[in-house]
Coordinates of N, CA, C and O in Angstrom, one line a residue:
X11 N 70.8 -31.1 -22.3 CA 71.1 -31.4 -20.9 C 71.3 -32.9 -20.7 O 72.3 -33.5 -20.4
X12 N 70.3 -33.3 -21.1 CA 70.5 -34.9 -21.2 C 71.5 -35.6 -22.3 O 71.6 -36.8 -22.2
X13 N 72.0 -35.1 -23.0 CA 73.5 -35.8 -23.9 C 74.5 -35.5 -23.1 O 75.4 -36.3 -23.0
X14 N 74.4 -34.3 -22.1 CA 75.4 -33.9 -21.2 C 75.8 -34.8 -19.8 O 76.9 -34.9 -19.4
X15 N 74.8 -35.2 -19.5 CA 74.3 -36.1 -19.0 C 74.7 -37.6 -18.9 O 75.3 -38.2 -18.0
X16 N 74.2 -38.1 -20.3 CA 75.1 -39.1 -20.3 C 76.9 -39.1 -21.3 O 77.6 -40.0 -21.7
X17 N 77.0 -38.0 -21.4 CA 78.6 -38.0 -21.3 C 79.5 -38.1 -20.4 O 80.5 -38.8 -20.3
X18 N 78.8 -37.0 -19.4 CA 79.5 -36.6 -18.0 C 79.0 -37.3 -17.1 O 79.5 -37.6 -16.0
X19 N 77.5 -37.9 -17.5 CA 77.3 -37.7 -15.9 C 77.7 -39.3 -14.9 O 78.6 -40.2 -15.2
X20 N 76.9 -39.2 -13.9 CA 77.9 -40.4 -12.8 C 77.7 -42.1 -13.5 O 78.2 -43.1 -13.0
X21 N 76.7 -42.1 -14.6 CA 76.7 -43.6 -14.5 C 77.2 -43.5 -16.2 O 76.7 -44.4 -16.9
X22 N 77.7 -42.8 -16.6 CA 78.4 -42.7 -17.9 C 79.7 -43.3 -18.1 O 80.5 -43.2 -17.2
X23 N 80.2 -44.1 -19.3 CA 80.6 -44.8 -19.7 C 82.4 -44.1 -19.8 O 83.4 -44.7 -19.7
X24 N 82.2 -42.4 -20.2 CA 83.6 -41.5 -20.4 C 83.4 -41.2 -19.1 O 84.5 -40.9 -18.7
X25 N 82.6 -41.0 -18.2 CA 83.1 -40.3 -16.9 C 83.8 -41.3 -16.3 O 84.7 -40.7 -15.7
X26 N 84.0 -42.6 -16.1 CA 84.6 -43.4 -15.7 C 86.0 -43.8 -16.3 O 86.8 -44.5 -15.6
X27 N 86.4 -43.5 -17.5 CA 87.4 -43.5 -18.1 C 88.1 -41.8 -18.5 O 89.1 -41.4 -19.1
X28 N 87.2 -41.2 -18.1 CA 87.5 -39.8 -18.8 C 88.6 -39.1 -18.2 O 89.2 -38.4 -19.0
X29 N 88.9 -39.2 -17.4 CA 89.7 -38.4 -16.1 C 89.5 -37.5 -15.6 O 90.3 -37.1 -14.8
X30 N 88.0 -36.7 -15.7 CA 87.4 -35.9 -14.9 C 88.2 -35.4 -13.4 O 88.8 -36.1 -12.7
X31 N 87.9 -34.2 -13.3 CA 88.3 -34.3 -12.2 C 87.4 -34.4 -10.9 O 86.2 -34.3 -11.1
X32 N 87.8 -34.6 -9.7 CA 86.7 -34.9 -8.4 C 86.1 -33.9 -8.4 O 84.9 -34.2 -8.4
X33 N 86.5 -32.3 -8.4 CA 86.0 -31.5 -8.5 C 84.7 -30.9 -9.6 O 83.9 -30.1 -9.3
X34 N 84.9 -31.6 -10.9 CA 83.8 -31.8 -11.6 C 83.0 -32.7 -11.3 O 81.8 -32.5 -11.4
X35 N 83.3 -33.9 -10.8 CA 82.5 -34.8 -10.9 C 81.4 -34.2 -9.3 O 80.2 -34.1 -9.4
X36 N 82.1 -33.9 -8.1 CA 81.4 -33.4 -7.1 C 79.6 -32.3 -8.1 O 78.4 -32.2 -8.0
X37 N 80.5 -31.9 -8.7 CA 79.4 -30.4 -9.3 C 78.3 -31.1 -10.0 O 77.1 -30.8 -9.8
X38 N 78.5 -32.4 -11.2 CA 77.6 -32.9 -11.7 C 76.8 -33.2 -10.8 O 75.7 -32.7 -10.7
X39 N 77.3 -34.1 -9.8 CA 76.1 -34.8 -8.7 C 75.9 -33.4 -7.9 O 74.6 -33.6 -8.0
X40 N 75.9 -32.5 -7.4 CA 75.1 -31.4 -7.4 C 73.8 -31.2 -7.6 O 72.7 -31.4 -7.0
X41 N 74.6 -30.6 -9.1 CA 73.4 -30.3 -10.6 C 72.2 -31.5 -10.3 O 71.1 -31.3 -9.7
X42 N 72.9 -33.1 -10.9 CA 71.7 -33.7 -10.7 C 70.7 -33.5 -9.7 O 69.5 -33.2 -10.1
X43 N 71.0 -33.7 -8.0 CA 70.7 -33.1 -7.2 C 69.5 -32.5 -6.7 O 68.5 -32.7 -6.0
X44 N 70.1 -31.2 -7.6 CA 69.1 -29.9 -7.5 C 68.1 -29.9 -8.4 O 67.2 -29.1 -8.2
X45 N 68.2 -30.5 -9.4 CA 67.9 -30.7 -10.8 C 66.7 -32.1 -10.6 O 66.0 -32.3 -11.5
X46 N 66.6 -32.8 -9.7 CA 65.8 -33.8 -8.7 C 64.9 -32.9 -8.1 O 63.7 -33.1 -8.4
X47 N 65.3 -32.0 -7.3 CA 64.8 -31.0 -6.0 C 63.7 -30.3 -7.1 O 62.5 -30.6 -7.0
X48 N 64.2 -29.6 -8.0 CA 63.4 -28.6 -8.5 C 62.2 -29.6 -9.6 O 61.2 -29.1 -10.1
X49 N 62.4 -30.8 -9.7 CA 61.0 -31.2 -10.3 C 60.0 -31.7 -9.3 O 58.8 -31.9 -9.7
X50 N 60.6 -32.0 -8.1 CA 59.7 -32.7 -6.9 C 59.0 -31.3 -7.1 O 57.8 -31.2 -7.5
X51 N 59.7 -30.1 -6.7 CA 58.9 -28.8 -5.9 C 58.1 -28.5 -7.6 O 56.9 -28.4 -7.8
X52 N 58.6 -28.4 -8.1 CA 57.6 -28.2 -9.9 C 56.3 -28.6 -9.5 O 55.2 -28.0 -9.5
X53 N 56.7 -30.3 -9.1 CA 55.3 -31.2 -8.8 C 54.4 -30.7 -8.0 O 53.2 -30.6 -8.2
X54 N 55.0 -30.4 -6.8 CA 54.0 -30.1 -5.6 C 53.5 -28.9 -6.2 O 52.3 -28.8 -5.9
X55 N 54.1 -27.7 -7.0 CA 53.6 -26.6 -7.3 C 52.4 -27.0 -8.4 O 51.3 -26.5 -8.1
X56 N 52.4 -27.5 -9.2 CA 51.5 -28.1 -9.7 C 50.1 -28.7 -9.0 O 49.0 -28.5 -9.5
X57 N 50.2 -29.3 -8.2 CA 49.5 -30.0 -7.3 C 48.6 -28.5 -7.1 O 47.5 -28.0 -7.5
X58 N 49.8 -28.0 -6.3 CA 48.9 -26.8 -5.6 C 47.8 -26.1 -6.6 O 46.6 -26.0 -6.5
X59 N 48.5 -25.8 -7.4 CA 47.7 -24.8 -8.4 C 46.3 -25.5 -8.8 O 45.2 -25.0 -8.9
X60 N 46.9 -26.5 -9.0 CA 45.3 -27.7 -9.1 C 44.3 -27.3 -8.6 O 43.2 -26.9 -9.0
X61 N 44.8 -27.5 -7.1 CA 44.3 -27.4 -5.6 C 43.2 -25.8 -6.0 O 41.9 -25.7 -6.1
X62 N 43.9 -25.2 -6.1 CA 43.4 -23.3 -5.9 C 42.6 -23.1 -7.4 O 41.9 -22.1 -7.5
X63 N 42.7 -23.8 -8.2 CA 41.6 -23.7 -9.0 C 40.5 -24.7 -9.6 O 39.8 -24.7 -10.6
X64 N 41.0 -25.7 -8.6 CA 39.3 -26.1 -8.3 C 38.8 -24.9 -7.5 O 38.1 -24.1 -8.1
X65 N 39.0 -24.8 -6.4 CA 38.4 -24.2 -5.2 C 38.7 -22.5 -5.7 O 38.0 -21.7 -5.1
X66 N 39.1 -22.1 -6.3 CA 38.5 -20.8 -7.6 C 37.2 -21.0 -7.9 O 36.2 -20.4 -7.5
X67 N 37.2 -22.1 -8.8 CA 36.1 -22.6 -9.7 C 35.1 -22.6 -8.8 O 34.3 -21.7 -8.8
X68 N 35.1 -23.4 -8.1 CA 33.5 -23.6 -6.9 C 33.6 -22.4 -6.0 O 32.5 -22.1 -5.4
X69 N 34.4 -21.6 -5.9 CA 34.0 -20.0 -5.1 C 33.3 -19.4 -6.2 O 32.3 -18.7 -6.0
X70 N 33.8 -19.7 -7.6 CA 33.3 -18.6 -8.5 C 31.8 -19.0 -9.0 O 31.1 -18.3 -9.7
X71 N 31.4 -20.1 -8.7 CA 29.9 -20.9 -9.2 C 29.3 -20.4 -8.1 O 28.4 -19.6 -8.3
X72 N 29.6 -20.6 -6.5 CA 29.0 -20.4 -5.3 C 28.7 -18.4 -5.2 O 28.0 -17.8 -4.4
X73 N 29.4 -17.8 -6.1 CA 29.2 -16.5 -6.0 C 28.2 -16.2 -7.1 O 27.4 -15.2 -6.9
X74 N 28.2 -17.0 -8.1 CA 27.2 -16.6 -9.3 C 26.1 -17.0 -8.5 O 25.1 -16.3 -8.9
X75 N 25.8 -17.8 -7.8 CA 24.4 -18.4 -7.1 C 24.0 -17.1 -6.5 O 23.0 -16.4 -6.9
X76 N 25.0 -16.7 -5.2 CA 24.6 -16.1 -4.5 C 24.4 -14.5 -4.9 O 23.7 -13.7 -4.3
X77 N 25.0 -14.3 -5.9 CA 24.3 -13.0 -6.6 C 23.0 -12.8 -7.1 O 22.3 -11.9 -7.0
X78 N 22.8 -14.0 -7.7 CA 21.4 -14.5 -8.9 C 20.1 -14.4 -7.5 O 18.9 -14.5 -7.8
X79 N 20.6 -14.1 -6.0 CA 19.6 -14.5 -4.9 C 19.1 -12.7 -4.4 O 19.9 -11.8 -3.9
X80 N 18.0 -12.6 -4.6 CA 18.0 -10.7 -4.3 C 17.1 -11.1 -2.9 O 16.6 -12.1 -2.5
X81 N 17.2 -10.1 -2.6 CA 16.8 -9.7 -0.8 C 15.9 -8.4 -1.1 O 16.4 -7.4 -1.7
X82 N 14.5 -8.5 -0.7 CA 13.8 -7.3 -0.8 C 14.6 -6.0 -0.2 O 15.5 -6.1 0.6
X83 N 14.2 -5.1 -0.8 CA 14.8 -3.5 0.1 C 14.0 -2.9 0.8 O 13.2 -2.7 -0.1
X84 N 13.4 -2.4 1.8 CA 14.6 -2.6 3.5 C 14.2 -4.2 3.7 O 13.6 -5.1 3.2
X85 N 14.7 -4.0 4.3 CA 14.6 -5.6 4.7 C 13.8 -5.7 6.3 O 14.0 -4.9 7.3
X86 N 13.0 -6.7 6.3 CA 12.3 -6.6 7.9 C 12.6 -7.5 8.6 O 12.3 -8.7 8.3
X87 N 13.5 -7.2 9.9 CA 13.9 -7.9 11.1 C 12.9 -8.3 11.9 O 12.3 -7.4 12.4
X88 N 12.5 -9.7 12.3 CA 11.6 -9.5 13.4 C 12.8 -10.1 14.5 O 13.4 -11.2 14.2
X89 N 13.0 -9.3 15.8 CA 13.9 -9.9 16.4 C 13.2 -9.8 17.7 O 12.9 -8.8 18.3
X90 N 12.9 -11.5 18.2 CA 12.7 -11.7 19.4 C 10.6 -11.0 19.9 O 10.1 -10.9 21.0
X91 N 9.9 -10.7 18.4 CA 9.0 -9.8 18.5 C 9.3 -8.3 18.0 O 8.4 -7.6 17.5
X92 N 10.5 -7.7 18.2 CA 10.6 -6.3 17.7 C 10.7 -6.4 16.7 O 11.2 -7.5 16.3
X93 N 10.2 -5.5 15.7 CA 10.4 -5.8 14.4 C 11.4 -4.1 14.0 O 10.9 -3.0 14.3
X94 N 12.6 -4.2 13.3 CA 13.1 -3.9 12.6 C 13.3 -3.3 11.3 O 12.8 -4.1 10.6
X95 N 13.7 -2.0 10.4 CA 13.9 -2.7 9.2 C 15.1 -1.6 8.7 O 15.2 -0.5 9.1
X96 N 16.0 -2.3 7.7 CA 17.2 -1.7 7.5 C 17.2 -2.3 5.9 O 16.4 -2.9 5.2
X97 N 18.5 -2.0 5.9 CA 19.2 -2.3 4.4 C 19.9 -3.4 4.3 O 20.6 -3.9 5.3
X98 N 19.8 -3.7 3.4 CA 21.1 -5.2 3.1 C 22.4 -4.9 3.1 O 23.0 -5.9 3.2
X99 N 23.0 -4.0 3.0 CA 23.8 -3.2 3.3 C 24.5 -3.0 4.6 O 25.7 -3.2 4.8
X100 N 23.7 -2.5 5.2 CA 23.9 -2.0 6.3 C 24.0 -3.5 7.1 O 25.0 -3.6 7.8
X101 N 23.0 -4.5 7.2 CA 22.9 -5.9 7.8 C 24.4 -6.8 7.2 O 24.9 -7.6 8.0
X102 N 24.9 -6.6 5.8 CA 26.1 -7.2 5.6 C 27.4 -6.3 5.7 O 28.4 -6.8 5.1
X103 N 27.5 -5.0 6.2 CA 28.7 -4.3 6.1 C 29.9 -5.1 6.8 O 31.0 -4.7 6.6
X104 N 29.6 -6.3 7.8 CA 30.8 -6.9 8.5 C 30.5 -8.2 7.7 O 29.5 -8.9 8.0
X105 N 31.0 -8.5 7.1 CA 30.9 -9.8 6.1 C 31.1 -11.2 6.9 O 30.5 -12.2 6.7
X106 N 32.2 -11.0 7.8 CA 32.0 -12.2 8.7 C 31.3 -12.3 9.8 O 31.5 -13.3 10.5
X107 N 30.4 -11.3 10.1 CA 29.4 -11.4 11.0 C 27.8 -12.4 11.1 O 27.4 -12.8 10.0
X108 N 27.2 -12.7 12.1 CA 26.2 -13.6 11.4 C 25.5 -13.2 10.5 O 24.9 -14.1 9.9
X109 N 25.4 -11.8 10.2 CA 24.4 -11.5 9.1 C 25.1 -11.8 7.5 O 24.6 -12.1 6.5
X110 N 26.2 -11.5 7.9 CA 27.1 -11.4 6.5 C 26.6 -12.9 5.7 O 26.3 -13.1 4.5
X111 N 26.7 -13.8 6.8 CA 26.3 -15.4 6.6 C 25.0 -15.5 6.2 O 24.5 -16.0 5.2
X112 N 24.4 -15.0 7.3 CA 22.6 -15.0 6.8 C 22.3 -14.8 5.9 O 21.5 -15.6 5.4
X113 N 22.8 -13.2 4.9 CA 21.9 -12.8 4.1 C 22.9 -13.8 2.9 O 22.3 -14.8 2.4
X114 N 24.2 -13.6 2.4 CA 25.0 -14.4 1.7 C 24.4 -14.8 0.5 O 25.0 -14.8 -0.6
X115 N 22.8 -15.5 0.6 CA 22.5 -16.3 -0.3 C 23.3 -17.7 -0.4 O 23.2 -18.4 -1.5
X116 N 24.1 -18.1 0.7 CA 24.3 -19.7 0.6 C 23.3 -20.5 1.4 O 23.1 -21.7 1.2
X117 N 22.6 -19.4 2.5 CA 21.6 -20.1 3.4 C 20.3 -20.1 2.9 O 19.9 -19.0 2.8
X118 N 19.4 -21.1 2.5 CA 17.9 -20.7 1.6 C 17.4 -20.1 2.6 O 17.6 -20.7 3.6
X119 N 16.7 -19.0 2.8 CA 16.3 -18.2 3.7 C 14.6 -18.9 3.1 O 14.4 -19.8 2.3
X120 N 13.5 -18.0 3.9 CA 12.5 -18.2 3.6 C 11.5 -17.1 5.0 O 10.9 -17.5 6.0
X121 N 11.5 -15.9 4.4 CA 10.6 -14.7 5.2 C 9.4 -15.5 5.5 O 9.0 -16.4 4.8
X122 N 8.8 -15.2 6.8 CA 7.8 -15.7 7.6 C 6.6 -15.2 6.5 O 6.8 -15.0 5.3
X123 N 5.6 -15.0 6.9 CA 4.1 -14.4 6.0 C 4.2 -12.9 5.9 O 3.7 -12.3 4.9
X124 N 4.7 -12.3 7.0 CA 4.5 -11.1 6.8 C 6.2 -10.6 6.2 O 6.4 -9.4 6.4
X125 N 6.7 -11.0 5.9 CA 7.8 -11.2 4.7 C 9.1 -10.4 5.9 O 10.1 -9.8 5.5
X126 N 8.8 -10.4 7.0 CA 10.3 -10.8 7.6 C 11.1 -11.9 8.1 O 10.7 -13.0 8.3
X127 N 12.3 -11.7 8.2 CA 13.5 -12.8 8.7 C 13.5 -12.8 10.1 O 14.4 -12.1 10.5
X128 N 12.6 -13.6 11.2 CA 12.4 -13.9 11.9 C 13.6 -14.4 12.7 O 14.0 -15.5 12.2
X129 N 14.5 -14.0 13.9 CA 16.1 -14.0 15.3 C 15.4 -14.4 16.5 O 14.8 -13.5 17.2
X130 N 15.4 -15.4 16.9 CA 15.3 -15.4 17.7 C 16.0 -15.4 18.8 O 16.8 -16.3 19.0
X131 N 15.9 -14.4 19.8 CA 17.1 -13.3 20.5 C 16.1 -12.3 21.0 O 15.0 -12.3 20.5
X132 N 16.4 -11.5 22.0 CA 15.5 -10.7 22.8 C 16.3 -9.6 22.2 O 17.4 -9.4 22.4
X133 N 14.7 -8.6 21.1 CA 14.8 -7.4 20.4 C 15.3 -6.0 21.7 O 15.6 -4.9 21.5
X134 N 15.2 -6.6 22.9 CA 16.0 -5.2 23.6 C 16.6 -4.3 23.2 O 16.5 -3.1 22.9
X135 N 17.5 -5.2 23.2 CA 19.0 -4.6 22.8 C 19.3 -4.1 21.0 O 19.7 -3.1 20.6
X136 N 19.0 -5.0 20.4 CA 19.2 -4.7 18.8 C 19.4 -4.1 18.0 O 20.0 -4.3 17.0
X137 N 18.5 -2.4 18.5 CA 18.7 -1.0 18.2 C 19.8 -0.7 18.4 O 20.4 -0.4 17.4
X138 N 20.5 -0.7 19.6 CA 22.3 -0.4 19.8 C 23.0 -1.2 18.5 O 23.7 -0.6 17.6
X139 N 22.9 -2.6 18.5 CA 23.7 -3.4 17.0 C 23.5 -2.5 16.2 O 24.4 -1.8 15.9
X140 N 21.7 -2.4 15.4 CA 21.9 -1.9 14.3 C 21.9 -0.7 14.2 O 21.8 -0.3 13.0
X141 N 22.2 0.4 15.3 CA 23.3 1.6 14.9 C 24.7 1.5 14.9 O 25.4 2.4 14.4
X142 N 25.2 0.4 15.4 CA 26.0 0.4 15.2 C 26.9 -0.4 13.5 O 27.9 -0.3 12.9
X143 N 25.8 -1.1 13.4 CA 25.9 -1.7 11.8 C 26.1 -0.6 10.9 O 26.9 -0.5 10.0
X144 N 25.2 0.5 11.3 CA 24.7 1.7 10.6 C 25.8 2.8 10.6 O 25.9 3.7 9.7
X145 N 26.4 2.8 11.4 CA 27.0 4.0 11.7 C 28.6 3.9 11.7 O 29.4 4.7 11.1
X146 N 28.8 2.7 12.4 CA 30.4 2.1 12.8 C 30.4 3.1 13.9 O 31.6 3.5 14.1
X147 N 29.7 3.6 14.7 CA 30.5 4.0 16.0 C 29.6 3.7 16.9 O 28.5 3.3 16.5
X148 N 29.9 3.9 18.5 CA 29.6 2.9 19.2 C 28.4 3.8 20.1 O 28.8 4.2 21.2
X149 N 27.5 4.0 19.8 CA 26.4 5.0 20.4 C 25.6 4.4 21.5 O 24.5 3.9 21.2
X150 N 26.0 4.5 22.5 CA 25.3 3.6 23.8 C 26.2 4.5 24.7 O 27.3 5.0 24.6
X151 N 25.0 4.3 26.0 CA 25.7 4.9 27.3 C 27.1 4.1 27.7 O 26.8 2.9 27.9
X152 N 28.1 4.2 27.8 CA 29.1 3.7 28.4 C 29.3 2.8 30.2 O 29.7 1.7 30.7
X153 N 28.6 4.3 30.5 CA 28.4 4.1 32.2 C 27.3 3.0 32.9 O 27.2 2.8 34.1
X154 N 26.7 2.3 32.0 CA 25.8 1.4 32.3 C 26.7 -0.2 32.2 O 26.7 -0.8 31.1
X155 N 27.5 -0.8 33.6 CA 27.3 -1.4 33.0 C 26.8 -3.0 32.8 O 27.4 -4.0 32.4
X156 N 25.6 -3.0 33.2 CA 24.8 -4.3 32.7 C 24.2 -4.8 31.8 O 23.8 -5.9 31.5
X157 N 24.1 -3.3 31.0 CA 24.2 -2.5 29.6 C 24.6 -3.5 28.2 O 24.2 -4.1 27.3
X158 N 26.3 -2.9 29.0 CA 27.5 -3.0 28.3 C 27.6 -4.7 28.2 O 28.1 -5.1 27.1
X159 N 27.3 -5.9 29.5 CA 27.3 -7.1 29.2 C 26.4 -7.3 28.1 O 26.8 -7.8 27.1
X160 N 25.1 -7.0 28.2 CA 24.5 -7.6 27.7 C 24.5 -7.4 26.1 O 24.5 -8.3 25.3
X161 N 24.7 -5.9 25.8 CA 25.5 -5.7 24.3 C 26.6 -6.5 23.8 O 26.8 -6.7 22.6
X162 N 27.4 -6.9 24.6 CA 28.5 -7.9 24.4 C 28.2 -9.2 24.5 O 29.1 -10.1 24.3
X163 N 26.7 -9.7 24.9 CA 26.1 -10.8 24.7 C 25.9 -11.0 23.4 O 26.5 -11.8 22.6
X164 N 24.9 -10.0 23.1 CA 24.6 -9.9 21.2 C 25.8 -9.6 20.5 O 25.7 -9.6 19.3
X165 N 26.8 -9.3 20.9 CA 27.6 -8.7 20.0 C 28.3 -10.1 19.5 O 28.6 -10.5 18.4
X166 N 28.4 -10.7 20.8 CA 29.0 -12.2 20.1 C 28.2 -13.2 19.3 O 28.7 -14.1 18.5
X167 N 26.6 -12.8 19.9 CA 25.6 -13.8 18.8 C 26.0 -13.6 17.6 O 26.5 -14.4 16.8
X168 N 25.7 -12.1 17.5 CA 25.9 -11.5 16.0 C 27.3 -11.7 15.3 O 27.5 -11.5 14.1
X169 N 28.2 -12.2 16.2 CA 29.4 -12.4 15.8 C 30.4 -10.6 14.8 O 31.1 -10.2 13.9
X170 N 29.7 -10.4 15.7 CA 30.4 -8.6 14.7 C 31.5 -8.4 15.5 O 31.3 -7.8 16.6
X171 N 33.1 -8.8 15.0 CA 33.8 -8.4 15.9 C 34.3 -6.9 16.7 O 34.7 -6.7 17.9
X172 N 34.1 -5.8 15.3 CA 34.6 -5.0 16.2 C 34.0 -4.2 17.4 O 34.4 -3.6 18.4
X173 N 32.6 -4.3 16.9 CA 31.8 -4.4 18.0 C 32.1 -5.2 20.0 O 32.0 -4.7 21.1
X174 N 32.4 -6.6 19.4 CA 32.7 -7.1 20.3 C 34.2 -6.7 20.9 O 34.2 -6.7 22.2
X175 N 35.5 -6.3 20.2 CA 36.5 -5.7 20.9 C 36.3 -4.4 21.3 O 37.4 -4.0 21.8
X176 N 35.6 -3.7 21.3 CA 34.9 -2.4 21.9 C 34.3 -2.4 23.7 O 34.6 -1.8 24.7
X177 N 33.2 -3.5 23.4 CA 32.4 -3.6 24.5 C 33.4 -4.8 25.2 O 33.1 -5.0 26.4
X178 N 34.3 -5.4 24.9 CA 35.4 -6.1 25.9 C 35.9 -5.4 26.5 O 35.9 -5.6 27.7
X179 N 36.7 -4.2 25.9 CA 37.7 -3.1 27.1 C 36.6 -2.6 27.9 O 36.8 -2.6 29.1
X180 N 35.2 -1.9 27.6 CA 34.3 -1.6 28.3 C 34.5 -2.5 29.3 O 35.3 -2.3 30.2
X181 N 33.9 -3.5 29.3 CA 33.8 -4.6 30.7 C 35.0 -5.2 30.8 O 35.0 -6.2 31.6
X182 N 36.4 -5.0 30.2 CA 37.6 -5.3 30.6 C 38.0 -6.8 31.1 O 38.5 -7.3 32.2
X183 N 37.5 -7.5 29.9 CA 37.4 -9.3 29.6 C 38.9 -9.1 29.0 O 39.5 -10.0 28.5

């Protein structure tokens, strides 16, 4: 490509004497052109890939941590004084919810003495969450509704969305 290049191309010694026609000469500067275009975007593609595997690499170290971190089985909630107890499982089934984060193993946790994870949050309500952690359906009176705010209070602490789009059409936010 490059002998081609400098035979034909625009700062060549026969293209200027050669008799080319405009119509070729139009097509080289093209080619060069595109042939410019596609090593800039090469570059940036490169860049990128850089980019996505560092940040591979450090998801894939940050996952080996967080595996190597075990969480007793059931696990004991103390929320607000109620005390709790369920599965790790069941507490991470919404992965972007606050538990998903809590339990995760990025956060150093550290169980109180009597070896639960102490919320501070009023245990009222929490039984409705964690049936519904448990179950995925939405088991609570409907017709209540001061109820239904206050479940959509925790539901936002907890950050559990589908939870929270559930109890919004309830109170119709």
């Amino acid at each position: 490509m490059d002998e081609f290049l400098e035979i034909f191309g625009p700062n060549s010694k026969s293209n200027s004497n050669s008799g080319l026609s405009e119509g070729l000469k139009i097509q080289i500067e093209r080619f060069e052109t595109e042939r410019l275009t596609f090593q800039k975007v090469r570059k940036a593609f490169e860049y990128e890939k850089a980019c996505f595997d560092a940040e591979k690499t450090e998801y894939e170290k940050n996952l080996k941590k967080a595996q190597s971190f075990h969480f007793p089985e059931p696990i004991q909630l103390n929320i607000g004084g109620k005390v709790f107890h369920t599965t790790l499982d069941t507490l991470t089934r919404h992965r972007d919810s606050f538990f998903g984060a809590f339990f995760s193993g990025y956060i150093p946790l550290k169980p109180s003495k009597d070896g639960s994870y102490f919320i501070d949050r009023d245990g009222t309500y929490f039984h409705y969450i964690l049936n519904f952690l448990r179950t995925g359906e939405f088991l609570f009176p409907k017709n209540k509704p001061h109820l239904i705010e206050m479940l959509l209070l925790e539901a936002e602490f907890y950050q559990i969305e589908p939870l929270i789009n559930e109890l919004s059409e309830l109170v119709g936010k």
